[in-house]
Coordinates of C-alpha atoms in Angstrom, one line a residue:
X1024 CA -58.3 -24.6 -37.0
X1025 CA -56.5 -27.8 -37.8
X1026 CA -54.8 -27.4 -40.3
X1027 CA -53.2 -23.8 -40.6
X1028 CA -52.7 -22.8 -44.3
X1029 CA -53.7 -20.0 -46.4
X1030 CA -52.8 -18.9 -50.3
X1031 CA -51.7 -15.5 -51.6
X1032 CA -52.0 -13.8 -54.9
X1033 CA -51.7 -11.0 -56.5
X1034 CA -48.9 -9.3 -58.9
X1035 CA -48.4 -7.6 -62.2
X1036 CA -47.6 -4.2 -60.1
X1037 CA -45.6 -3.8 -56.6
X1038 CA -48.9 -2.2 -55.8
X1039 CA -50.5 -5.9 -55.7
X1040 CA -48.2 -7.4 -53.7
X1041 CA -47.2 -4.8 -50.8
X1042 CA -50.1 -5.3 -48.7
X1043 CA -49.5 -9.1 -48.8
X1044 CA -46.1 -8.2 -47.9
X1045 CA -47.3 -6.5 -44.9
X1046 CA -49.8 -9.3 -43.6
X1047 CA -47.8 -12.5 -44.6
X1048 CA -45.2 -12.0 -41.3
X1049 CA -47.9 -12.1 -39.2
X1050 CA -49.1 -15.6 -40.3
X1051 CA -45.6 -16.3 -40.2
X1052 CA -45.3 -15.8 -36.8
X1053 CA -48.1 -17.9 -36.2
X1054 CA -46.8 -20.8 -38.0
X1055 CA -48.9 -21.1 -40.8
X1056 CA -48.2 -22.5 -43.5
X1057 CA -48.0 -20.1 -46.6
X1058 CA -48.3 -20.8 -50.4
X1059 CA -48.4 -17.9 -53.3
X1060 CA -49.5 -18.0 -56.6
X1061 CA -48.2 -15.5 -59.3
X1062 CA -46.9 -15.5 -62.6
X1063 CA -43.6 -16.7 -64.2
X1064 CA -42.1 -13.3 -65.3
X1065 CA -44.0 -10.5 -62.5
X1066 CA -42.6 -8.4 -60.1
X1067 CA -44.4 -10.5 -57.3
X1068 CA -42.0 -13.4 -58.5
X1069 CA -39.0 -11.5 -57.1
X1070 CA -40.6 -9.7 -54.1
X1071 CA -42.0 -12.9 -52.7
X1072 CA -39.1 -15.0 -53.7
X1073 CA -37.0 -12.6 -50.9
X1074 CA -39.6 -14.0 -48.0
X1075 CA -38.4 -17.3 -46.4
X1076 CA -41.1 -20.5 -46.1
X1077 CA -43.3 -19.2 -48.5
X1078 CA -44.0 -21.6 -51.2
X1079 CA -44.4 -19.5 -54.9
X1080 CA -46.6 -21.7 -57.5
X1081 CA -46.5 -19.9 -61.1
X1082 CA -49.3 -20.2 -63.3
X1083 CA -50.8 -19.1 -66.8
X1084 CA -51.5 -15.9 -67.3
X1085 CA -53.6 -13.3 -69.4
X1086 CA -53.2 -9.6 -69.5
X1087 CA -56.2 -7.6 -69.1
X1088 CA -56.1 -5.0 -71.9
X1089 CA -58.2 -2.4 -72.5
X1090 CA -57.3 -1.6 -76.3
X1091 CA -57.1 -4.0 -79.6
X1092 CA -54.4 -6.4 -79.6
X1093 CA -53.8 -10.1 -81.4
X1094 CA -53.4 -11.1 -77.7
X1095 CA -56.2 -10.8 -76.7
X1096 CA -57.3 -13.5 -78.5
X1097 CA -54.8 -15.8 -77.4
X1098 CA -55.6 -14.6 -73.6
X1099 CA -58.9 -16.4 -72.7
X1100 CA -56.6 -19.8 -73.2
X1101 CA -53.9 -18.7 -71.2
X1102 CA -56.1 -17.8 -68.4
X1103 CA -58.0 -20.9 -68.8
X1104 CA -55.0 -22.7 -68.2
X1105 CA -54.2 -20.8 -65.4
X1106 CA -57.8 -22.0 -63.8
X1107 CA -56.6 -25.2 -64.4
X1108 CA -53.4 -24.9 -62.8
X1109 CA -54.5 -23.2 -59.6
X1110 CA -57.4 -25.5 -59.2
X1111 CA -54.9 -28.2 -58.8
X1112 CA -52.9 -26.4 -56.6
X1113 CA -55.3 -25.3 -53.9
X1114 CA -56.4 -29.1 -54.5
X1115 CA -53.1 -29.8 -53.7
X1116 CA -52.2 -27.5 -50.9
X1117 CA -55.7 -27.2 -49.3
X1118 CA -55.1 -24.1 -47.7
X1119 CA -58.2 -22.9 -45.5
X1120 CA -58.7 -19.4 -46.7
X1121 CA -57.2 -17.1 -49.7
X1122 CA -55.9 -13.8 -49.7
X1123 CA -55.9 -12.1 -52.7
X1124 CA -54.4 -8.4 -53.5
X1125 CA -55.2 -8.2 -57.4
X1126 CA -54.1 -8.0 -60.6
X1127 CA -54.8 -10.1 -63.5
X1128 CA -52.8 -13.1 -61.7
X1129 CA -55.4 -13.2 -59.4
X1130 CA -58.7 -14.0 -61.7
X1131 CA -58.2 -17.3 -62.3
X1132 CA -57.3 -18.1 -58.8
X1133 CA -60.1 -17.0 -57.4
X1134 CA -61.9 -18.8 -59.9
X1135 CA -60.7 -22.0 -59.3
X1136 CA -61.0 -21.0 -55.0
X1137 CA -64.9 -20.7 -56.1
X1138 CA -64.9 -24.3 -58.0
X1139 CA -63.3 -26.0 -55.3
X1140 CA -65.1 -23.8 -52.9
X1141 CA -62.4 -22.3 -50.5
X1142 CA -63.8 -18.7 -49.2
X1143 CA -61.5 -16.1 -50.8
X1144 CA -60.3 -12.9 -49.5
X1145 CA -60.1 -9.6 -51.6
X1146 CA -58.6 -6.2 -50.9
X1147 CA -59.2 -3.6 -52.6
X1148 CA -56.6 -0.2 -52.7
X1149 CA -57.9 2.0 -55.5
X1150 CA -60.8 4.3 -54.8
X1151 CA -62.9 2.5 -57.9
X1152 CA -62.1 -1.6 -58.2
X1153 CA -59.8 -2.2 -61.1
X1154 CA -60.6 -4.7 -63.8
X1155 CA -59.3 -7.6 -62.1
X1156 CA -61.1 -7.3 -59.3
X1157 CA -64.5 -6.4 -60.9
X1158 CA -64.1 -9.7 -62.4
X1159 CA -62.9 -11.6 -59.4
X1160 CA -65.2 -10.5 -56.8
X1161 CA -68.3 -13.1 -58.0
X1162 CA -65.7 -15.4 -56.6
X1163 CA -65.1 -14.1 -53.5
X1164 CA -66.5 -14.1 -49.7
X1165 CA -65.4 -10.9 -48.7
X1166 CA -64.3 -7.5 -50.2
X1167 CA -61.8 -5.0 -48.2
X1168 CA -61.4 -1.5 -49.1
X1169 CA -58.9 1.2 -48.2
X1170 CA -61.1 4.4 -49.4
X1171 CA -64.5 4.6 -47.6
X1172 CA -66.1 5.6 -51.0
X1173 CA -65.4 2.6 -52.7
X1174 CA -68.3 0.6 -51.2
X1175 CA -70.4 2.3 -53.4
X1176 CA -69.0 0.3 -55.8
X1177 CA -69.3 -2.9 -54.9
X1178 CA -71.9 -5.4 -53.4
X1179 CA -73.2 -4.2 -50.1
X1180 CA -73.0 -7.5 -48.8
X1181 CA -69.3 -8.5 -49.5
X1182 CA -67.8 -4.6 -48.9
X1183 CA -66.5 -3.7 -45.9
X1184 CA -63.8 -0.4 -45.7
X1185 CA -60.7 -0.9 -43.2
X1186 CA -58.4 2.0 -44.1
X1187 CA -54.8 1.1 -45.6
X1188 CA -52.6 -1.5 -44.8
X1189 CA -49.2 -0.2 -44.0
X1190 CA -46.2 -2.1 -43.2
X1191 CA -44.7 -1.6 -40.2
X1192 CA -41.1 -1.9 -41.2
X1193 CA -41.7 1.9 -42.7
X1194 CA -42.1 3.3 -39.2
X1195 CA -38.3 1.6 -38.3
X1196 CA -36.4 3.7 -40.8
X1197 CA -33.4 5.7 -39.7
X1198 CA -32.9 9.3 -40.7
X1199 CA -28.9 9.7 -40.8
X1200 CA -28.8 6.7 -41.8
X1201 CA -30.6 7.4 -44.8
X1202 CA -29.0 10.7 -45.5
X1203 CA -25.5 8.6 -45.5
X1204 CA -27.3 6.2 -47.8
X1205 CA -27.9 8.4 -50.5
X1206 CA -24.7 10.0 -49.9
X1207 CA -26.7 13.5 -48.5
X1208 CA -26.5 15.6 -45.3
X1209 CA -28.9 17.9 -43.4
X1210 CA -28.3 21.2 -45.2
X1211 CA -31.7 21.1 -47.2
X1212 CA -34.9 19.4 -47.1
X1213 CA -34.9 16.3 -48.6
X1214 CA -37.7 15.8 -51.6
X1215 CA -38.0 11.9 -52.7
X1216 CA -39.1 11.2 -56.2
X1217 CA -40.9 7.9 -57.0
X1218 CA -42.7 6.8 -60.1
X1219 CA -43.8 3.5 -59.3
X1220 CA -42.5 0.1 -59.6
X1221 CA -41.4 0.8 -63.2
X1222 CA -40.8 4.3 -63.0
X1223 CA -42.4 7.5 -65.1
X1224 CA -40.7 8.6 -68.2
X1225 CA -42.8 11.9 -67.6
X1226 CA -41.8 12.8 -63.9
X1227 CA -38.2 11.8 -64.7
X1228 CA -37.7 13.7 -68.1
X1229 CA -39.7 17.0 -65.7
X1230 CA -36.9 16.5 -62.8
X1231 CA -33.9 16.2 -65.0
X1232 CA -35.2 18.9 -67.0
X1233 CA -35.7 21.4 -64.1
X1234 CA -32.9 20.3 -61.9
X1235 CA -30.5 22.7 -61.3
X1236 CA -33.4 24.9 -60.0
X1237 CA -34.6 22.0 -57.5
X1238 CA -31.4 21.6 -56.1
X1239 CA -31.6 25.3 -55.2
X1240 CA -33.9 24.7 -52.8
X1241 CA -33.7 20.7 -51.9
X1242 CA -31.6 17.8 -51.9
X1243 CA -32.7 14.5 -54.2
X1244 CA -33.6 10.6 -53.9
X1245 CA -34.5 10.0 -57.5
X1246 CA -35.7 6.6 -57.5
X1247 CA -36.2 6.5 -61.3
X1248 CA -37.3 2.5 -62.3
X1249 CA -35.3 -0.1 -64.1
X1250 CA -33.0 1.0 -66.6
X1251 CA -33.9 4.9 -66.5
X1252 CA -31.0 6.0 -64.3
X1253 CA -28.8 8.1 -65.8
X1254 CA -25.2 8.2 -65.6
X1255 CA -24.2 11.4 -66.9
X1256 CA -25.7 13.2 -64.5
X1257 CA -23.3 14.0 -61.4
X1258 CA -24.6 17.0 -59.3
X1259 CA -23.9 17.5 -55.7
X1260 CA -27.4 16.6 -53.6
X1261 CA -28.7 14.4 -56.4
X1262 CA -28.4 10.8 -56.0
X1263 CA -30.4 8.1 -58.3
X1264 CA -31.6 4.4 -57.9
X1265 CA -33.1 2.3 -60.5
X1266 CA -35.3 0.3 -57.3
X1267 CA -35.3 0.3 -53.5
X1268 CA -36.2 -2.6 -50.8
X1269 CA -34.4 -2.9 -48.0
X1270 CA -32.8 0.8 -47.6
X1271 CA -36.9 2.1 -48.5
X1272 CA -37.3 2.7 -44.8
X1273 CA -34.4 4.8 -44.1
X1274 CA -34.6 7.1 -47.4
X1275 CA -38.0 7.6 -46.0
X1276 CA -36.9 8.8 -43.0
X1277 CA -34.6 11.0 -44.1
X1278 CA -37.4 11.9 -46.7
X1279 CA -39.2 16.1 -46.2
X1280 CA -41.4 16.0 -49.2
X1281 CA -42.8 13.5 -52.3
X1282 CA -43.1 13.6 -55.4
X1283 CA -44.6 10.3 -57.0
X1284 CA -47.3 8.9 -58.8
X1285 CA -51.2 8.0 -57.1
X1286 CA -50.9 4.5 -56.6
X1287 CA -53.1 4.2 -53.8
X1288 CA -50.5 1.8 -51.6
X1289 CA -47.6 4.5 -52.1
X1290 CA -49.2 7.5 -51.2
X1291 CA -51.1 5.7 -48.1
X1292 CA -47.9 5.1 -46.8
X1293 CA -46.6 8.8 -47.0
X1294 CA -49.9 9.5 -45.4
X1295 CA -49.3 7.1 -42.9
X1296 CA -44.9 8.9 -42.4
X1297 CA -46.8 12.3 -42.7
X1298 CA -44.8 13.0 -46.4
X1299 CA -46.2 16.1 -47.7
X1300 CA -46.3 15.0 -51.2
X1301 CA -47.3 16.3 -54.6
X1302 CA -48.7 13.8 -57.3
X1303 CA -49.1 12.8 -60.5
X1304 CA -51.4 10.3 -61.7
X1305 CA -50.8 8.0 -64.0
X1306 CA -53.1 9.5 -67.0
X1307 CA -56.4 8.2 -68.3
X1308 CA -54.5 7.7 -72.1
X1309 CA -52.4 5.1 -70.2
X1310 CA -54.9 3.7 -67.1
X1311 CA -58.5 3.6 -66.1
X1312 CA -58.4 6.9 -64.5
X1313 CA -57.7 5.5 -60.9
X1314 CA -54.3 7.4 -59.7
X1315 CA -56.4 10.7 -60.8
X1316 CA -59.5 9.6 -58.4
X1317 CA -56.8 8.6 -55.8
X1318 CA -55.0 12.4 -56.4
X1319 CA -58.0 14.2 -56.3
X1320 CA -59.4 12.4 -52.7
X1321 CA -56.3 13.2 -51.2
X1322 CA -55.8 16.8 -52.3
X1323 CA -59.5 17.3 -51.5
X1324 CA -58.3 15.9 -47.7
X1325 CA -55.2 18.3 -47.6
X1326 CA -53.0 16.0 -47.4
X1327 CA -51.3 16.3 -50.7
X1328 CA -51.0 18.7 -53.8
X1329 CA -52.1 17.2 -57.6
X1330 CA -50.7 17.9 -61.2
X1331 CA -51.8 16.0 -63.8
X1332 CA -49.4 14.4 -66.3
X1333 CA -50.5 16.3 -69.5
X1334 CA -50.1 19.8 -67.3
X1335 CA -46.8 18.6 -66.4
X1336 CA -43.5 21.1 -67.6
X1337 CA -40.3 21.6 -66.0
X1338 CA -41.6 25.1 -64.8
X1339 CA -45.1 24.1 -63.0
X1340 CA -42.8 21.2 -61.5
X1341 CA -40.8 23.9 -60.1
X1342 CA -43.5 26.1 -58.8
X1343 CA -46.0 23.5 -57.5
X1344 CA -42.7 22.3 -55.1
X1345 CA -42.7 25.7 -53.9
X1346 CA -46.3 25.3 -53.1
X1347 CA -45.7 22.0 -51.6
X1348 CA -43.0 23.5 -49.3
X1349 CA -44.4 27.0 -48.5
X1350 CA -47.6 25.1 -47.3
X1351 CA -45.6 22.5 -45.4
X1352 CA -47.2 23.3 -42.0
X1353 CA -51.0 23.2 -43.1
X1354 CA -50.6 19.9 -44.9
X1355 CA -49.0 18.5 -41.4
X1356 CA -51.8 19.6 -39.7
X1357 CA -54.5 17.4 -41.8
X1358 CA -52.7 14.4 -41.7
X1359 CA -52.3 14.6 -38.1
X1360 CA -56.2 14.0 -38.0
X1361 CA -56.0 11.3 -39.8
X1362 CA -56.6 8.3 -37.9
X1363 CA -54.9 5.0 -38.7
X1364 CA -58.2 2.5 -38.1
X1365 CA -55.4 -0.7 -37.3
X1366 CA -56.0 -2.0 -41.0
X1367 CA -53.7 -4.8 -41.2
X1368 CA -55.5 -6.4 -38.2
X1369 CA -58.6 -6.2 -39.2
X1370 CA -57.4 -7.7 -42.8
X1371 CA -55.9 -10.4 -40.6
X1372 CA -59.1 -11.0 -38.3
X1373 CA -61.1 -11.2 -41.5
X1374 CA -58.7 -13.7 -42.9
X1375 CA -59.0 -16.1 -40.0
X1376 CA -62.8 -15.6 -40.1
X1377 CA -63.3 -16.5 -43.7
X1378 CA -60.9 -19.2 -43.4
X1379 CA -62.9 -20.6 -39.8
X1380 CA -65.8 -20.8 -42.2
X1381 CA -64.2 -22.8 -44.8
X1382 CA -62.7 -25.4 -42.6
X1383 CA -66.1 -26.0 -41.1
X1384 CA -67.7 -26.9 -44.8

């Protein structure tokens, strides 16, 4: 290929821009050139901004809503405008191929990549597509999937399951020096509290409100989303952060057990660091119902343990850790059959290949 450039997207969530994390290095390496497309005010902004010769374009964008709002009429303009915009960037940029991880950043990107007909990329992390995808995939060449059972859902001749992309800089963390991060030692097991990139009101109110009896039997990394730490709370074996990037690797090394929401990028990862974890999904009042299909495939595996949200008090918190911990060893034992199916290169190799057919048009 002549001319080596390819175009990410994805954002609104951490969740839509991790795996493009993971795979943009590699191109790196190869000396492509790299462009990304996201919005003005999304967390992909800042997470992409950290990554040196990687070109960020921002563009109008809607918000896909699922309940009655004035917005929603203003919405179809915005993301108009934003197929505007990106069909004069990839006219611009020409980049052979695109990549995109989701989110409603993505639609009219891959909109405009269909007009000016430059193949297009999609992965897919949930067990069901979400909403921007559903919408995006007419556009696209080719559809990746981390669950097997997804392909149900989509068209049998675009789907193709590759397992979960996992970056590798999780595999490099250090455990002491983890433990001295969150100011901890090796006198109990270490339980790791995540609620996703903005955090969860619900898991954090059910921690603080059970805590003294969790520290009985664990010491905690309460990463607790902007603005939610609290600083009245000084306890021995409890340390808070509002967000984690570079020290993630090392408090997951020095990490025993998870608690955390069922994005499906998050608890792949655990998976992946053999985190025995207990979960709970984001509920179907506030989401489409995917963290609870994500929960449910994994507790269904034995690799994890499930609450969900509205059956969530300070005392079933405390007695579904006990669980967790008394069946540390059987959990082990079913993630040690699972088998890591090299996912990022077979998103890379499908990558190339798309983008081999779109430099011969």
């Amino acid at each position: 290929m002549s001319d080596k450039r390819i175009l990410f997207t994805g954002g609104g969530t951490a969740g839509h821009v991790i795996v493009n994390l993971a795979v943009i290095p590699h191109f790196q390496k190869e000396g492509w050139k790299i462009d990304y497309i996201g919005s003005k005010n999304g967390i992909e902004k800042e997470l992409i901004g950290r990554l040196d010769n990687v070109e960020y374009h921002e563009i109008s964008t809607g918000k896909l809503r699922r309940y009655f709002s004035k917005e929603n009429f203003k919405d179809p303009f915005k993301v108009l405008k934003g197929v505007l915009q990106s069909y004069r960037i990839i006219g611009k940029r020409k980049p052979s191929v695109i990549f995109s991880k989701g989110g409603f950043v993505s639609v009219p990107v891959l909109a405009a990549a269909w007009l000016r007909k430059t193949p297009a990329v999609i992965h897919e992390s949930d067990y069901t597509p979400g909403l921007a995808n559903k919408l995006a995939i007419p556009f696209a060449k080719k559809v990746l999937t981390t669950f097997p059972e997804t392909i149900q859902y989509l068209p049998e001749t675009k789907a193709e399951w590759i397992g979960a992309v996992v970056r590798d800089e999780l595999f490099e963390g250090n455990r002491e020096k983890g433990l001295a991060i969150a100011d901890l030692d090796n006198s109990k097991p270490v339980l790791l509290i995540m609620g996703g990139s903005g955090g969860s009101a619900k898991i954090n109110e059910s921690v603080r409100g059970s805590l003294d009896e969790l520290l009985e039997d664990y010491q905690i990394i309460h990463i607790c989303g902007k603005n939610n730490v609290d600083p009245s709370i000084k306890k021995r074996g409890y340390t808070q952060f509002e967000y984690v990037n570079e020290e993630l690797s090392d408090l997951f090394a020095a990490t025993d057990f998870v608690l955390s929401r069922a994005g499906s990028n998050a608890i792949f990862e655990f998976l992946a660091l053999r985190k025995p974890m207990l979960l709970v999904p984001l509920s179907r009042n506030a989401s489409r119902g995917d963290q609870i299909l994500n929960a449910n495939s994994f507790q269904k595996q034995g690799y994890a343990h499930m609450v969900e949200e509205e059956e969530l008090t300070d005392n079933r918190l405390v007695e579904e850790l006990k669980r967790l911990k008394q069946e540390k060893a059987t959990i082990l034992q079913h993630m040690r059959n699972y088998e890591s199916r090299e996912a990022k290169q077979q998103v890379i190799s499908t990558i190339k290949q798309a983008g081999r057919i779109g430099s011969q048009k």
